Amino acid sequence: MNNQEARFFLGAYRPNGSDAGDPAFGEALLQVERDPELRQWLDRQRSFDAVVADRLQAIMPPPDLKQAILAGGRASRPQRSRWFSPAWLAAAAAITMIATVGAIFFSGRQGSPLSGFAAAALAELSSAHKDHKGAPAELAGLQARLAGARLPLLADAGIDLGELSRGRCRTVSLGGRQVFEICFQRDGAWFHLYAARRDDASSGATVGGKTAFASVGGTAAAAWMDANNVYALVTEAGEVALRRLI
Amino acid sequence: MSDESFSHLVESHYAALYRFALSLAKNPADASDLTQQTFFVWATKGQTLRDIAKAKTWLFTTLYREFLRVRRRGGKITAIEDLPPGAQDVPDVEVDLVAKMDAQLVLEALQEIELVFREPLTLFYLQDLSYVEIAEILSVPIGTVMSRLSRGKVHLRAQLAQKAKGGNILNFPKANQRA
């Protein structure tokens, strides 16, 4: 490679060093090492390129452009039920993996929004939940209320999401959506209640309609909704213990 | 794609896309439109992209195609494959002199370069994309990208030299001029 060829290649060599690992520049850079004149040329070239790049980076988009893009994107994306988003499908995939070591069954309307919510809550508990440390003191009253609530629970959950928010309740991301999680003990077993506001996308099931169940091994989940919220209750105490509450 | 992922995608790339659009379109309103249109196309079609690692190249390619589409509609695009070699005796400009220029002046110099050189030069100076990715976005061979970068820099230096002098801008070959 002569100097002219080396210059031709090195004209595409970015001044920030991003191309340092690209073998296509290797021979040209070796030539630079051998030839001081070429080295001087490259130094000048890179200095010039660095200044121009710096000036270009200083051009800022209009301040409202990002918000406009985000708003436009939200309005433009194909609409579909959040409960059937790719993240839900990922959760379902996790369930499928778990199913290789245990039996899985769904009852109720398989494939309904509530089934998806139950499956996702089940996957969350199985894969991410660690312990019950650090629960805010503000939620102690609610935990006690759930521990002693009249059964069946689905008729009396009556969760105020505002209370959970004010009480700094832990939230988890299910299907890209923030869902409150509150844990409580009942009859010596831990139960995990996931709650989120209903939206139009989750209205595939009707209030008071069938409760959706899912279970993997000894872990069981049920999902239902009331006029305002959608819930999933999950326990590792098994399906019998779960059905006793709802 | 969740709202969070979409926001992250926008946050990561919208500024660089805007700068590329501004270099192409030469005015902030059109650049904003092009950038927004690019994410609109993503929102409606881009989510089918299987390899999310290619999102950046996809966005730049889409913006570039949108730019060409709009210009073609206006009848301003003339196909060109290459230009005669740039004059090698154009006035050079010292790095120190450019360092004293503000961003707007450098951008103006860049915008006054013919489109065929401006496209790869801008992508090169954004530093987000390799010459291979630039070739992919512009749909030209790698050698052509290198050639246009080399000659485009000669033109850019000349424009900057003229800006530094405060004089008129040099004219470059008109044959088959594209923008």
Coordinates of C-alpha atoms in Angstrom, one line a residue, chain A residues 7-19 22 24-25 44-45 47-63 65-66 68-74 76-78 80 82 86 173 175-176 178, chain B residues 1-4 6-7 10-11 14-15 18-19 22 28 32 35-36 39-40 43-44 47 93 95 98-104 106-107 110 122 124-133 143 146-147 149-150 153 156-157 160:
Chain A
R7 CA -4.8 8.4 2.6
F8 CA -7.8 7.2 0.6
F9 CA -8.6 4.6 3.3
L10 CA -7.9 6.8 6.3
G11 CA -10.2 9.5 5.0
A12 CA -13.0 7.3 6.4
Y13 CA -11.3 6.8 9.8
R14 CA -13.4 8.5 12.4
P15 CA -11.6 11.0 14.6
N16 CA -13.1 9.6 17.8
G17 CA -11.2 6.3 17.3
S18 CA -14.4 4.2 16.8
D19 CA -12.6 2.5 13.9
D22 CA -11.5 -2.3 12.2
A24 CA -9.7 -2.8 7.1
F25 CA -7.6 0.2 8.4
R44 CA -3.8 17.1 10.7
Q45 CA -6.6 15.3 9.1
S47 CA -7.6 17.3 14.1
F48 CA -9.6 18.9 11.3
D49 CA -12.2 16.1 11.4
A50 CA -12.4 16.3 15.2
V51 CA -13.2 20.0 15.1
V52 CA -15.8 19.7 12.4
A53 CA -17.4 16.7 14.2
D54 CA -17.5 18.7 17.5
R55 CA -19.2 21.6 15.8
L56 CA -21.8 19.3 14.2
Q57 CA -22.5 17.7 17.6
A58 CA -23.1 21.2 19.0
I59 CA -26.2 21.6 16.7
M60 CA -29.2 20.9 19.0
P61 CA -32.6 19.9 17.8
P62 CA -35.6 22.2 18.6
P63 CA -36.5 21.7 22.2
L65 CA -39.0 17.9 18.8
K66 CA -38.5 14.9 21.1
A68 CA -43.5 15.7 19.4
I69 CA -41.9 12.4 18.2
L70 CA -42.9 10.6 21.4
A71 CA -46.5 11.8 21.1
G72 CA -46.6 11.0 17.4
G73 CA -45.2 7.5 18.0
R74 CA -47.8 6.8 20.7
S76 CA -49.1 6.0 15.4
R77 CA -48.2 2.6 16.7
P78 CA -50.5 -0.3 15.9
R80 CA -53.4 -4.0 20.4
R82 CA -51.4 -4.6 26.3
P86 CA -44.4 -8.9 23.0
S173 CA -43.0 -4.2 35.3
G175 CA -45.6 -6.4 29.9
G176 CA -43.9 -3.0 30.0
Q178 CA -46.1 -0.8 36.0
Chain B
M1 CA -42.3 -2.2 21.5
S2 CA -43.2 -0.6 24.9
D3 CA -43.4 3.1 25.5
E4 CA -40.2 2.9 27.5
F6 CA -39.6 3.6 22.1
S7 CA -38.6 6.5 24.3
V10 CA -35.9 8.2 20.4
E11 CA -33.6 9.5 23.1
Y14 CA -33.2 11.7 17.4
A15 CA -30.5 14.3 17.8
Y18 CA -32.0 15.7 13.2
R19 CA -28.4 16.8 12.5
L22 CA -30.6 19.4 8.8
P28 CA -34.8 23.4 10.7
S32 CA -37.8 18.4 12.2
T35 CA -36.9 13.3 11.9
Q36 CA -40.5 13.0 13.0
F39 CA -40.0 7.8 13.8
F40 CA -43.5 7.7 12.4
A43 CA -43.9 3.3 14.8
T44 CA -45.9 1.8 11.9
Q47 CA -41.2 -2.8 14.9
V93 CA -8.0 26.0 5.9
V95 CA -7.5 23.7 11.9
V98 CA -12.1 26.2 12.0
A99 CA -11.8 25.9 15.8
K100 CA -12.7 29.6 16.1
M101 CA -15.8 29.1 14.0
D102 CA -19.1 28.5 15.7
A103 CA -21.3 25.5 14.9
Q104 CA -23.7 27.4 12.7
V106 CA -19.5 25.1 10.0
L107 CA -23.0 23.8 9.4
L110 CA -21.4 21.8 5.1
T122 CA -22.4 14.4 7.5
F124 CA -19.1 10.5 8.9
Y125 CA -18.9 13.6 11.2
L126 CA -21.8 12.4 13.3
Q127 CA -19.3 9.5 14.2
D128 CA -22.1 7.1 15.0
L129 CA -21.7 5.1 11.8
S130 CA -18.8 3.3 10.2
Y131 CA -18.1 3.7 6.5
V132 CA -19.7 0.3 6.0
E133 CA -22.9 1.4 7.6
G143 CA -15.2 2.5 -2.3
M146 CA -14.4 6.5 0.7
S147 CA -14.0 8.4 -2.5
L149 CA -15.4 11.4 1.8
S150 CA -12.0 12.1 0.5
K153 CA -13.4 17.0 2.7
L156 CA -15.5 21.3 2.9
R157 CA -12.1 22.8 3.5
L160 CA -14.6 26.8 5.4

